[in-house]
mmCIF file of C-alpha atoms and ligand atoms in Angstrom:
data_model
loop_
_atom_site.group_PDB
_atom_site.id
_atom_site.type_symbol
_atom_site.label_atom_id
_atom_site.label_comp_id
_atom_site.label_asym_id
_atom_site.label_seq_id
_atom_site.Cartn_x
_atom_site.Cartn_y
_atom_site.Cartn_z
ATOM 1 C CA MET A 1350 84.937 163.346 83.395
ATOM 2 C CA GLU A 1351 83.707 159.832 82.477
ATOM 3 C CA SER A 1352 81.396 159.547 79.561
ATOM 4 C CA VAL A 1353 78.595 156.888 79.863
ATOM 5 C CA LEU A 1354 78.291 156.934 76.095
ATOM 6 C CA LEU A 1355 82.006 156.118 75.536
ATOM 7 C CA LYS A 1356 81.849 153.444 78.233
ATOM 8 C CA ARG A 1357 78.980 151.801 76.340
ATOM 9 C CA LEU A 1358 81.040 151.776 73.140
ATOM 10 C CA SER A 1359 84.029 150.259 74.801
ATOM 11 C CA ALA A 1360 81.782 147.591 76.248
ATOM 12 C CA GLY A 1361 80.910 146.703 72.671
ATOM 13 C CA ASP A 1362 77.417 148.195 72.356
ATOM 14 C CA ILE A 1363 76.258 149.415 69.023
ATOM 15 C CA LEU A 1364 74.470 152.705 69.536
ATOM 16 C CA LEU A 1365 71.791 153.989 67.231
ATOM 17 C CA CYS A 1366 71.600 157.560 66.323
ATOM 18 C CA ASP A 1367 68.677 159.351 64.619
ATOM 19 C CA GLY A 1368 67.725 160.161 61.064
ATOM 20 C CA ALA A 1369 67.395 163.448 59.232
ATOM 21 C CA MET A 1370 66.382 166.686 60.867
ATOM 22 C CA GLY A 1371 66.213 169.041 57.811
ATOM 23 C CA THR A 1372 63.961 166.925 55.697
ATOM 24 C CA GLU A 1373 61.688 166.193 58.697
ATOM 25 C CA LEU A 1374 61.343 169.909 59.440
ATOM 26 C CA GLN A 1375 60.358 170.386 55.806
ATOM 27 C CA LYS A 1376 57.694 167.693 56.101
ATOM 28 C CA ARG A 1377 56.285 169.597 59.066
ATOM 29 C CA GLY A 1378 56.144 172.991 57.615
ATOM 30 C CA LEU A 1379 59.615 174.527 57.180
ATOM 31 C CA LYS A 1380 59.588 176.397 53.819
ATOM 32 C CA ARG A 1381 62.450 176.814 51.450
ATOM 33 C CA GLY A 1382 64.561 179.788 52.410
ATOM 34 C CA GLU A 1383 63.568 179.628 56.070
ATOM 35 C CA CYS A 1384 66.119 179.072 58.836
ATOM 36 C CA PRO A 1385 65.760 175.583 60.357
ATOM 37 C CA GLU A 1386 67.406 176.693 63.695
ATOM 38 C CA LEU A 1387 64.862 179.487 64.148
ATOM 39 C CA MET A 1388 62.276 176.806 64.722
ATOM 40 C CA ASN A 1389 63.964 176.151 68.074
ATOM 41 C CA ILE A 1390 62.444 179.373 69.408
ATOM 42 C CA GLU A 1391 59.482 180.005 67.069
ATOM 43 C CA GLN A 1392 58.019 176.419 66.882
ATOM 44 C CA PRO A 1393 59.767 174.413 69.654
ATOM 45 C CA GLN A 1394 56.961 171.910 69.796
ATOM 46 C CA ILE A 1395 57.679 170.817 66.143
ATOM 47 C CA VAL A 1396 61.350 170.394 66.867
ATOM 48 C CA GLN A 1397 60.573 168.433 70.014
ATOM 49 C CA SER A 1398 58.154 166.220 68.174
ATOM 50 C CA ILE A 1399 60.927 165.217 65.810
ATOM 51 C CA TYR A 1400 63.229 164.444 68.743
ATOM 52 C CA ARG A 1401 60.520 162.401 70.431
ATOM 53 C CA ASP A 1402 59.719 160.382 67.347
ATOM 54 C CA TYR A 1403 63.384 159.363 66.933
ATOM 55 C CA TYR A 1404 63.614 158.303 70.560
ATOM 56 C CA ALA A 1405 60.393 156.419 70.164
ATOM 57 C CA ALA A 1406 61.750 154.695 67.046
ATOM 58 C CA GLY A 1407 64.637 153.460 69.202
ATOM 59 C CA SER A 1408 67.407 156.050 68.806
ATOM 60 C CA ASP A 1409 69.968 155.962 71.612
ATOM 61 C CA ILE A 1410 71.281 159.313 70.490
ATOM 62 C CA VAL A 1411 69.344 162.200 68.999
ATOM 63 C CA GLU A 1412 71.059 165.184 67.305
ATOM 64 C CA THR A 1413 70.136 168.767 68.157
ATOM 65 C CA ASN A 1414 68.624 171.039 65.523
ATOM 66 C CA SER A 1415 71.778 173.136 65.318
ATOM 67 C CA PHE A 1416 73.565 171.944 62.145
ATOM 68 C CA GLY A 1417 73.574 175.481 60.717
ATOM 69 C CA GLY A 1418 74.085 177.162 64.035
ATOM 70 C CA THR A 1419 77.271 179.106 63.290
ATOM 71 C CA ARG A 1420 77.275 182.857 62.844
ATOM 72 C CA SER A 1421 78.350 182.721 59.226
ATOM 73 C CA ARG A 1422 75.552 180.400 58.398
ATOM 74 C CA LEU A 1423 72.897 182.167 60.429
ATOM 75 C CA SER A 1424 73.955 185.498 58.803
ATOM 76 C CA HIS A 1425 72.075 184.279 55.641
ATOM 77 C CA TYR A 1426 68.903 184.933 57.662
ATOM 78 C CA ASP A 1427 70.280 187.942 59.499
ATOM 79 C CA LEU A 1428 70.177 185.741 62.685
ATOM 80 C CA GLN A 1429 73.872 185.822 63.508
ATOM 81 C CA ASP A 1430 73.339 187.606 66.820
ATOM 82 C CA GLN A 1431 70.907 184.877 67.903
ATOM 83 C CA ALA A 1432 73.525 182.088 67.532
ATOM 84 C CA TYR A 1433 74.045 181.397 71.129
ATOM 85 C CA ARG A 1434 70.378 181.292 71.973
ATOM 86 C CA LEU A 1435 69.381 179.164 69.017
ATOM 87 C CA ASN A 1436 72.046 176.556 69.804
ATOM 88 C CA ARG A 1437 71.332 176.466 73.584
ATOM 89 C CA GLU A 1438 67.595 175.975 72.938
ATOM 90 C CA ALA A 1439 68.220 173.206 70.361
ATOM 91 C CA ALA A 1440 70.009 171.286 73.020
ATOM 92 C CA ARG A 1441 67.630 172.195 75.936
ATOM 93 C CA LEU A 1442 64.616 171.053 73.926
ATOM 94 C CA ALA A 1443 66.339 167.673 73.188
ATOM 95 C CA LYS A 1444 67.434 167.202 76.790
ATOM 96 C CA GLU A 1445 63.851 167.854 77.952
ATOM 97 C CA VAL A 1446 62.512 164.777 75.943
ATOM 98 C CA CYS A 1447 65.624 162.537 76.238
ATOM 99 C CA PRO A 1448 64.630 159.365 78.056
ATOM 100 C CA GLU A 1449 66.799 158.100 80.921
ATOM 101 C CA GLY A 1450 69.854 156.263 79.641
ATOM 102 C CA ARG A 1451 69.845 157.839 76.191
ATOM 103 C CA PHE A 1452 71.888 160.706 74.835
ATOM 104 C CA VAL A 1453 71.733 164.041 73.125
ATOM 105 C CA ALA A 1454 74.402 164.948 70.503
ATOM 106 C CA GLY A 1455 75.149 168.617 69.721
ATOM 107 C CA SER A 1456 75.173 168.852 65.940
ATOM 108 C CA MET A 1457 77.779 171.157 64.359
ATOM 109 C CA GLY A 1458 78.028 171.513 60.620
ATOM 110 C CA PRO A 1459 80.119 173.676 58.242
ATOM 111 C CA THR A 1460 79.992 177.508 58.463
ATOM 112 C CA GLY A 1461 79.196 177.600 54.690
ATOM 113 C CA ALA A 1462 82.063 180.012 54.239
ATOM 114 C CA ILE A 1463 85.378 179.073 52.646
ATOM 115 C CA LEU A 1464 88.303 179.314 54.951
ATOM 116 C CA GLU A 1465 91.627 181.111 54.214
ATOM 117 C CA PRO A 1466 93.690 180.861 52.116
ATOM 118 C CA TYR A 1467 91.121 179.916 49.551
ATOM 119 C CA GLY A 1468 88.280 182.080 50.940
ATOM 120 C CA GLU A 1469 87.363 185.011 53.237
ATOM 121 C CA LEU A 1470 86.918 183.361 56.678
ATOM 122 C CA SER A 1471 90.014 183.272 58.809
ATOM 123 C CA VAL A 1472 90.720 180.186 60.814
ATOM 124 C CA ASP A 1473 90.553 182.152 64.037
ATOM 125 C CA GLU A 1474 87.167 183.573 63.139
ATOM 126 C CA ALA A 1475 85.976 180.062 62.336
ATOM 127 C CA VAL A 1476 87.224 178.788 65.682
ATOM 128 C CA ASP A 1477 85.534 181.579 67.443
ATOM 129 C CA GLN A 1478 82.180 180.747 65.701
ATOM 130 C CA PHE A 1479 82.440 177.110 66.576
ATOM 131 C CA LYS A 1480 83.385 177.960 70.233
ATOM 132 C CA GLU A 1481 80.223 180.076 70.648
ATOM 133 C CA GLN A 1482 78.106 177.189 69.224
ATOM 134 C CA ALA A 1483 79.835 174.523 71.317
ATOM 135 C CA GLU A 1484 79.474 176.601 74.495
ATOM 136 C CA ALA A 1485 75.737 177.111 73.863
ATOM 137 C CA LEU A 1486 75.174 173.430 73.122
ATOM 138 C CA ALA A 1487 77.084 172.438 76.272
ATOM 139 C CA GLU A 1488 74.994 174.863 78.334
ATOM 140 C CA GLY A 1489 71.797 173.283 76.889
ATOM 141 C CA GLY A 1490 72.926 169.921 78.074
ATOM 142 C CA VAL A 1491 74.394 167.861 75.243
ATOM 143 C CA ASP A 1492 76.347 164.609 76.054
ATOM 144 C CA ILE A 1493 78.653 164.586 72.996
ATOM 145 C CA PHE A 1494 79.445 166.733 70.048
ATOM 146 C CA PHE A 1495 78.884 165.582 66.423
ATOM 147 C CA ILE A 1496 81.017 167.693 64.051
ATOM 148 C CA GLU A 1497 79.638 166.613 60.639
ATOM 149 C CA THR A 1498 79.389 166.958 56.893
ATOM 150 C CA MET A 1499 82.834 168.596 56.755
ATOM 151 C CA ILE A 1500 84.748 168.463 53.525
ATOM 152 C CA THR A 1501 88.021 170.143 54.392
ATOM 153 C CA LEU A 1502 90.691 169.462 57.002
ATOM 154 C CA GLU A 1503 90.948 173.149 57.813
ATOM 155 C CA GLU A 1504 87.373 173.634 58.833
ATOM 156 C CA MET A 1505 87.222 170.276 60.564
ATOM 157 C CA GLY A 1506 90.350 171.222 62.499
ATOM 158 C CA ALA A 1507 88.903 174.575 63.541
ATOM 159 C CA ALA A 1508 85.740 172.916 64.831
ATOM 160 C CA ILE A 1509 87.545 170.259 66.804
ATOM 161 C CA GLN A 1510 89.960 172.797 68.376
ATOM 162 C CA ALA A 1511 87.022 175.002 69.326
ATOM 163 C CA VAL A 1512 85.022 172.207 70.937
ATOM 164 C CA LYS A 1513 88.037 170.935 72.889
ATOM 165 C CA SER A 1514 88.873 174.421 74.159
ATOM 166 C CA VAL A 1515 85.453 174.849 75.745
ATOM 167 C CA SER A 1516 84.469 171.296 76.823
ATOM 168 C CA ASP A 1517 85.633 167.951 77.946
ATOM 169 C CA LEU A 1518 82.737 166.088 76.363
ATOM 170 C CA PRO A 1519 83.427 163.335 73.790
ATOM 171 C CA VAL A 1520 83.776 164.487 70.129
ATOM 172 C CA ALA A 1521 82.639 162.502 67.011
ATOM 173 C CA ALA A 1522 83.810 163.905 63.760
ATOM 174 C CA THR A 1523 82.523 162.899 60.274
ATOM 175 C CA PHE A 1524 83.352 163.952 56.750
ATOM 176 C CA THR A 1525 81.027 163.716 53.736
ATOM 177 C CA PHE A 1526 82.574 161.553 51.035
ATOM 178 C CA GLU A 1527 81.695 160.847 47.441
ATOM 179 C CA LEU A 1528 82.857 158.365 44.891
ATOM 180 C CA GLY A 1529 84.920 159.808 42.075
ATOM 181 C CA PRO A 1530 87.069 158.371 39.340
ATOM 182 C CA THR A 1531 90.017 158.156 41.749
ATOM 183 C CA GLY A 1532 88.114 156.594 44.584
ATOM 184 C CA ILE A 1533 86.457 157.901 47.678
ATOM 185 C CA HIS A 1534 87.233 161.512 48.792
ATOM 186 C CA THR A 1535 85.434 164.656 49.942
ATOM 187 C CA ASN A 1536 84.362 167.330 47.519
ATOM 188 C CA TRP A 1537 87.629 169.073 48.470
ATOM 189 C CA GLY A 1538 89.806 166.089 47.811
ATOM 190 C CA VAL A 1539 90.269 164.631 51.315
ATOM 191 C CA ASP A 1540 90.693 160.871 50.882
ATOM 192 C CA VAL A 1541 89.899 158.355 53.623
ATOM 193 C CA PRO A 1542 93.469 157.652 54.825
ATOM 194 C CA SER A 1543 94.063 161.437 55.147
ATOM 195 C CA ALA A 1544 90.775 161.845 57.007
ATOM 196 C CA VAL A 1545 91.525 159.008 59.409
ATOM 197 C CA ARG A 1546 95.071 160.211 60.061
ATOM 198 C CA PHE A 1547 93.908 163.778 60.589
ATOM 199 C CA LEU A 1548 91.050 162.853 62.998
ATOM 200 C CA THR A 1549 93.269 160.562 64.961
ATOM 201 C CA GLU A 1550 95.966 163.249 65.375
ATOM 202 C CA GLN A 1551 93.257 165.627 66.414
ATOM 203 C CA GLY A 1552 92.263 163.391 69.256
ATOM 204 C CA VAL A 1553 88.612 162.703 68.409
ATOM 205 C CA ASP A 1554 86.824 159.898 70.241
ATOM 206 C CA ILE A 1555 84.805 158.656 67.275
ATOM 207 C CA LEU A 1556 85.224 159.175 63.494
ATOM 208 C CA GLY A 1557 83.316 158.364 60.464
ATOM 209 C CA ALA A 1558 81.179 159.475 57.550
ATOM 210 C CA ASN A 1559 77.800 161.107 57.096
ATOM 211 C CA CYS A 1560 75.477 162.418 54.361
ATOM 212 C CA GLY A 1561 76.578 162.045 50.756
ATOM 213 C CA GLU A 1562 75.383 159.774 47.989
ATOM 214 C CA GLY A 1563 73.707 157.037 49.955
ATOM 215 C CA ILE A 1564 74.376 153.730 51.529
ATOM 216 C CA ASP A 1565 76.723 152.182 48.912
ATOM 217 C CA VAL A 1566 79.361 154.935 49.178
ATOM 218 C CA ILE A 1567 79.092 155.007 52.974
ATOM 219 C CA LEU A 1568 79.615 151.208 53.052
ATOM 220 C CA ARG A 1569 82.728 151.412 50.902
ATOM 221 C CA THR A 1570 84.077 154.336 53.001
ATOM 222 C CA VAL A 1571 83.544 152.407 56.272
ATOM 223 C CA GLN A 1572 85.226 149.286 54.733
ATOM 224 C CA GLU A 1573 88.365 151.473 54.043
ATOM 225 C CA MET A 1574 88.152 153.128 57.486
ATOM 226 C CA ARG A 1575 87.835 149.891 59.448
ATOM 227 C CA LYS A 1576 91.230 148.736 57.982
ATOM 228 C CA LEU A 1577 92.901 151.925 59.157
ATOM 229 C CA THR A 1578 91.674 152.519 62.689
ATOM 230 C CA ASP A 1579 90.537 150.910 65.883
ATOM 231 C CA LEU A 1580 88.590 154.002 66.928
ATOM 232 C CA PRO A 1581 84.812 153.754 67.083
ATOM 233 C CA ILE A 1582 83.240 154.447 63.695
ATOM 234 C CA LEU A 1583 80.094 156.378 63.128
ATOM 235 C CA ALA A 1584 78.087 156.236 59.880
ATOM 236 C CA GLN A 1585 74.991 158.184 58.897
ATOM 237 C CA PRO A 1586 74.110 157.521 55.226
ATOM 238 C CA ASN A 1587 71.638 159.587 53.270
ATOM 239 C CA ALA A 1588 68.625 157.787 51.731
ATOM 240 C CA GLY A 1589 70.280 158.099 48.413
ATOM 241 C CA LEU A 1590 70.814 161.334 46.341
ATOM 242 C CA PRO A 1591 68.056 163.943 46.442
ATOM 243 C CA GLU A 1592 65.894 164.380 43.351
ATOM 244 C CA ILE A 1593 63.443 167.169 42.768
ATOM 245 C CA LYS A 1594 59.990 166.051 41.606
ATOM 246 C CA ASN A 1595 57.171 168.572 41.284
ATOM 247 C CA GLU A 1596 59.218 171.010 43.434
ATOM 248 C CA VAL A 1597 59.393 168.462 46.169
ATOM 249 C CA ILE A 1598 62.770 166.872 47.191
ATOM 250 C CA VAL A 1599 62.487 163.095 47.240
ATOM 251 C CA TYR A 1600 64.872 160.427 48.375
ATOM 252 C CA HIS A 1601 64.668 156.859 46.940
ATOM 253 C CA GLU A 1602 66.361 154.650 49.399
ATOM 254 C CA THR A 1603 63.492 153.274 51.580
ATOM 255 C CA PRO A 1604 64.154 151.316 54.731
ATOM 256 C CA GLU A 1605 63.665 148.045 52.662
ATOM 257 C CA ALA A 1606 66.076 149.214 49.982
ATOM 258 C CA MET A 1607 68.798 149.955 52.634
ATOM 259 C CA ARG A 1608 68.235 146.965 54.798
ATOM 260 C CA GLU A 1609 70.790 144.532 53.349
ATOM 261 C CA LYS A 1610 73.518 147.173 53.193
ATOM 262 C CA ILE A 1611 72.822 148.104 56.748
ATOM 263 C CA LYS A 1612 73.489 144.498 57.687
ATOM 264 C CA GLU A 1613 76.810 144.735 55.834
ATOM 265 C CA LEU A 1614 77.637 147.834 57.736
ATOM 266 C CA LEU A 1615 76.912 146.127 61.061
ATOM 267 C CA ALA A 1616 79.171 143.290 60.023
ATOM 268 C CA LEU A 1617 82.023 145.747 59.689
ATOM 269 C CA GLN A 1618 81.785 146.349 63.430
ATOM 270 C CA ILE A 1619 80.438 149.760 63.094
ATOM 271 C CA ASN A 1620 79.909 151.400 66.494
ATOM 272 C CA ILE A 1621 77.283 154.105 65.846
ATOM 273 C CA LEU A 1622 74.692 153.941 63.111
ATOM 274 C CA GLY A 1623 72.066 156.470 62.004
ATOM 275 C CA GLY A 1624 70.814 158.278 58.983
ATOM 276 C CA CYS A 1625 71.279 161.600 57.248
ATOM 277 C CA CYS A 1626 69.213 163.516 54.647
ATOM 278 C CA GLY A 1627 66.032 161.727 53.632
ATOM 279 C CA THR A 1628 65.999 159.120 56.355
ATOM 280 C CA SER A 1629 63.065 159.099 58.859
ATOM 281 C CA ALA A 1630 61.864 157.312 61.879
ATOM 282 C CA SER A 1631 60.971 154.313 59.719
ATOM 283 C CA HIS A 1632 64.573 153.938 58.657
ATOM 284 C CA ILE A 1633 65.612 154.151 62.357
ATOM 285 C CA LYS A 1634 63.129 151.491 63.309
ATOM 286 C CA MET A 1635 64.603 149.205 60.675
ATOM 287 C CA MET A 1636 68.110 149.795 61.986
ATOM 288 C CA ARG A 1637 66.892 149.155 65.555
ATOM 289 C CA GLU A 1638 65.573 145.777 64.616
ATOM 290 C CA LEU A 1639 68.784 144.803 62.910
ATOM 291 C CA ILE A 1640 70.955 145.997 65.812
ATOM 292 C CA ASP A 1641 68.738 144.075 68.190
ATOM 293 C CA GLY A 1642 69.137 140.966 66.008
ATOM 294 C CA LYS A 1643 65.588 140.790 64.818
ATOM 295 C CA GLY A 1644 64.610 140.293 61.190
ATOM 296 C CA GLN A 1645 68.016 138.879 60.168
HETATM 297 ZN ZN1 LIG B 1730 72.761 164.739 54.875
#
């Protein structure tokens, strides 16, 4: 099967992804302790309005509201038995509003459980959970899978294996990195060279970094990655680190604050750009302008 999205990347196009989902749902009424994915069946019009806003802001790719759609994660809300339906609806709602020539990415985040040998969840069980999620997202009509915010090779590997066992669609895989005293690595100690080597061996189509501490760390991470790989690179920075003010979570990196660093990212021949926590349609508009060569 030939992917239009991958063809566009090999033709040299830079594709623009969307911004945050979680923080946008909170702005539109999701309360602390409520399940974001439940909105796909209880308030589909809200989820669709976020998808629409991102397409209208210029996103080529919008991610489904399914980041926490694994059984382990949904079990926090006693919704594990709804996993298939919640994921399928996340994708179906996006597909319904996706304009011609643009794309839907099936978002898959960590299970929230720690994998063996350090924790309770077996690798087989993790693979099964990711398989169920990937099958549902594929049925809902996604064009690509985004496996994101991973911090261990074990869980990343389980997710990639699961996706590849149920679908031929392209796979993008991103870790969340932070800057420590010994350089850039995930919270579980995966450094950039190990991440690139692992993802390349696993046969992903696109690799990169998402979430984390904001644009500076993402920029340094992509600089390291670009030296190590010719694969397409995806970067979705947070709008800085979250801070709680009067019980409300705020992010400080406005579109203007990020603008110069986004230019630097583009200069590194990044292939897919977007935003993670705290970014909104206004960040995406700024990125659209820069990709289109306006406002340089
Ligand atoms: Zn994030």
